[in-house]
Every structure is written in C-alpha cells, then in structure tokens.
Amino acid sequence: MCTLRLLHYPPTLHQQPQKQEGQQRRQQQQLGCGAHTDYGLFTILSQDDIGGLQILNGGGEWIKATPIPGSFVINVGDMMNQWKNDVDVVVEPLESCCSLSSSSKKYMTETAGEILLS
C-alpha cells in the first residue's frame, strides 16, 4: 500500500500580545500545525527560509530544525515503530550479497539507532 499526501501550511495572522509603544497587541505570521507525530512510514519535508519546524529531543526539549538550503527533513513515522515493535533493530549486510562480492563486508553490524545517531 502506498499513500502520498502533499501538504502546505500557509501563514495565518495570529494575535499575540506583546508590548509595543505602550499597547498590548501585535499581529505576526504563524504557521498552523501543532505538536504531532507522523502516522506513516516516512515524511519528507522541504522547508522554506522562514522555518518554524521544531523537534522534540530525547531530553523532552523542543529544538528548532533550522532550514538548510537544498536539503530535506526526513521524519521516521509511527508505522516504523509498529513494524519493529519499538525494538532497536539490527542492520547488517545480507550474507547472500556478501558472498557475491569479491571483498569482505563493507559495513559493520549496527543497530538502527546507532546508524541514525552517527
């Protein structure tokens, strides 16, 4: 099964109180998608130079995902956790592929977590 969704979150005017020349009002642009997890396998996100994406790190803090020109953010979604039952799976070269090669294994056996953090 394959699903493709194209989403665009246009800026909206949002009232946010802020002192400005003795008044408590200012309009600013704010994108409208709250904290969530992605239900699919992967989400591929192209950011603009405005930014706004934040990521919840392992310490429970929200950090900015500063846009890098020409790059994409790849989110691993909830479906991957369901497929692997929240276990940090082992990733290693297939023996059948190594036997076809004239050289030994080019990649070491690692867990998915180690690969993502390297």
PDB file of N, CA, C and O in Angstrom, residues 27 29 34 43 45 51 55 57 60 65 67-68 75 82 91 95 97 103 105 111 114:
ATOM      1  N   GLN A  27       0.268  41.875  15.468  1.00  0.00           N
ATOM      2  CA  GLN A  27      -0.052  40.743  14.623  1.00  0.00           C
ATOM      3  C   GLN A  27       1.239  40.193  14.038  1.00  0.00           C
ATOM      4  O   GLN A  27       2.103  40.934  13.610  1.00  0.00           O
ATOM      5  N   GLN A  29       2.856  36.614  11.731  1.00  0.00           N
ATOM      6  CA  GLN A  29       2.512  35.430  10.968  1.00  0.00           C
ATOM      7  C   GLN A  29       2.930  34.196  11.750  1.00  0.00           C
ATOM      8  O   GLN A  29       4.019  34.140  12.307  1.00  0.00           O
ATOM      9  N   GLY A  34      -0.001  22.053  15.043  1.00  0.00           N
ATOM     10  CA  GLY A  34       0.511  21.840  16.396  1.00  0.00           C
ATOM     11  C   GLY A  34       1.379  20.596  16.519  1.00  0.00           C
ATOM     12  O   GLY A  34       1.643  19.893  15.546  1.00  0.00           O
ATOM     13  N   THR A  43       8.102  10.816   6.425  1.00  0.00           N
ATOM     14  CA  THR A  43       7.621  12.104   5.953  1.00  0.00           C
ATOM     15  C   THR A  43       8.836  12.835   5.401  1.00  0.00           C
ATOM     16  O   THR A  43       9.868  12.925   6.066  1.00  0.00           O
ATOM     17  N   LEU A  45      10.095  16.386   4.169  1.00  0.00           N
ATOM     18  CA  LEU A  45       9.706  17.772   4.348  1.00  0.00           C
ATOM     19  C   LEU A  45      10.727  18.713   3.728  1.00  0.00           C
ATOM     20  O   LEU A  45      11.908  18.663   4.048  1.00  0.00           O
ATOM     21  N   GLY A  51      11.298  28.871   8.200  1.00  0.00           N
ATOM     22  CA  GLY A  51      11.449  27.894   9.274  1.00  0.00           C
ATOM     23  C   GLY A  51      10.179  27.718  10.075  1.00  0.00           C
ATOM     24  O   GLY A  51       9.084  27.926   9.566  1.00  0.00           O
ATOM     25  N   ILE A  55      11.561  20.111  16.812  1.00  0.00           N
ATOM     26  CA  ILE A  55      11.637  18.673  17.052  1.00  0.00           C
ATOM     27  C   ILE A  55      11.797  18.444  18.544  1.00  0.00           C
ATOM     28  O   ILE A  55      12.585  19.118  19.202  1.00  0.00           O
ATOM     29  N   ASN A  57      13.392  16.599  21.364  1.00  0.00           N
ATOM     30  CA  ASN A  57      14.577  15.749  21.500  1.00  0.00           C
ATOM     31  C   ASN A  57      14.393  14.733  22.626  1.00  0.00           C
ATOM     32  O   ASN A  57      13.375  14.721  23.316  1.00  0.00           O
ATOM     33  N   GLY A  60      13.267  15.795  26.097  1.00  0.00           N
ATOM     34  CA  GLY A  60      11.953  16.411  26.277  1.00  0.00           C
ATOM     35  C   GLY A  60      11.913  17.895  25.977  1.00  0.00           C
ATOM     36  O   GLY A  60      10.969  18.579  26.338  1.00  0.00           O
ATOM     37  N   ALA A  65      14.479  23.169  14.115  1.00  0.00           N
ATOM     38  CA  ALA A  65      15.090  22.486  12.968  1.00  0.00           C
ATOM     39  C   ALA A  65      15.410  23.574  11.957  1.00  0.00           C
ATOM     40  O   ALA A  65      14.599  23.902  11.101  1.00  0.00           O
ATOM     41  N   PRO A  67      16.358  25.517   8.892  1.00  0.00           N
ATOM     42  CA  PRO A  67      16.391  25.115   7.482  1.00  0.00           C
ATOM     43  C   PRO A  67      17.798  25.186   6.884  1.00  0.00           C
ATOM     44  O   PRO A  67      18.549  26.117   7.155  1.00  0.00           O
ATOM     45  N   ILE A  68      18.140  24.181   6.098  1.00  0.00           N
ATOM     46  CA  ILE A  68      19.401  24.142   5.370  1.00  0.00           C
ATOM     47  C   ILE A  68      19.041  24.176   3.888  1.00  0.00           C
ATOM     48  O   ILE A  68      18.338  23.279   3.413  1.00  0.00           O
ATOM     49  N   ASN A  75      11.373  12.524   8.427  1.00  0.00           N
ATOM     50  CA  ASN A  75      10.845  12.054   9.708  1.00  0.00           C
ATOM     51  C   ASN A  75      10.495  10.581   9.586  1.00  0.00           C
ATOM     52  O   ASN A  75       9.797  10.186   8.652  1.00  0.00           O
ATOM     53  N   GLN A  82       5.698   0.556  14.835  1.00  0.00           N
ATOM     54  CA  GLN A  82       4.782  -0.590  14.863  1.00  0.00           C
ATOM     55  C   GLN A  82       5.410  -1.798  14.176  1.00  0.00           C
ATOM     56  O   GLN A  82       5.325  -2.918  14.677  1.00  0.00           O
ATOM     57  N   VAL A  91      20.878  -3.917  11.924  1.00  0.00           N
ATOM     58  CA  VAL A  91      21.037  -3.741  10.484  1.00  0.00           C
ATOM     59  C   VAL A  91      22.393  -4.310  10.106  1.00  0.00           C
ATOM     60  O   VAL A  91      23.418  -3.924  10.680  1.00  0.00           O
ATOM     61  N   GLU A  95      24.041 -11.929   3.903  1.00  0.00           N
ATOM     62  CA  GLU A  95      25.107 -12.885   3.587  1.00  0.00           C
ATOM     63  C   GLU A  95      25.124 -13.216   2.102  1.00  0.00           C
ATOM     64  O   GLU A  95      26.187 -13.361   1.498  1.00  0.00           O
ATOM     65  N   CYS A  97      24.444 -11.345  -0.372  1.00  0.00           N
ATOM     66  CA  CYS A  97      25.092 -10.251  -1.112  1.00  0.00           C
ATOM     67  C   CYS A  97      26.595 -10.231  -0.855  1.00  0.00           C
ATOM     68  O   CYS A  97      27.381  -9.920  -1.748  1.00  0.00           O
ATOM     69  N   SER A 103      34.973  -8.868  -2.185  1.00  0.00           N
ATOM     70  CA  SER A 103      35.574  -8.337  -0.953  1.00  0.00           C
ATOM     71  C   SER A 103      34.728  -8.757   0.250  1.00  0.00           C
ATOM     72  O   SER A 103      33.640  -9.282   0.117  1.00  0.00           O
ATOM     73  N   LYS A 105      32.742  -7.928   3.986  1.00  0.00           N
ATOM     74  CA  LYS A 105      31.680  -6.978   4.329  1.00  0.00           C
ATOM     75  C   LYS A 105      32.235  -5.559   4.377  1.00  0.00           C
ATOM     76  O   LYS A 105      33.275  -5.310   4.984  1.00  0.00           O
ATOM     77  N   THR A 111      22.970  -1.261  15.175  1.00  0.00           N
ATOM     78  CA  THR A 111      21.532  -1.107  15.387  1.00  0.00           C
ATOM     79  C   THR A 111      21.060   0.105  14.606  1.00  0.00           C
ATOM     80  O   THR A 111      21.835   1.009  14.284  1.00  0.00           O
ATOM     81  N   GLU A 114      22.011   3.328  16.323  1.00  0.00           N
ATOM     82  CA  GLU A 114      23.408   3.743  16.159  1.00  0.00           C
ATOM     83  C   GLU A 114      23.629   4.423  14.806  1.00  0.00           C
ATOM     84  O   GLU A 114      24.343   5.413  14.704  1.00  0.00           O
TER      85      GLU A 114
END
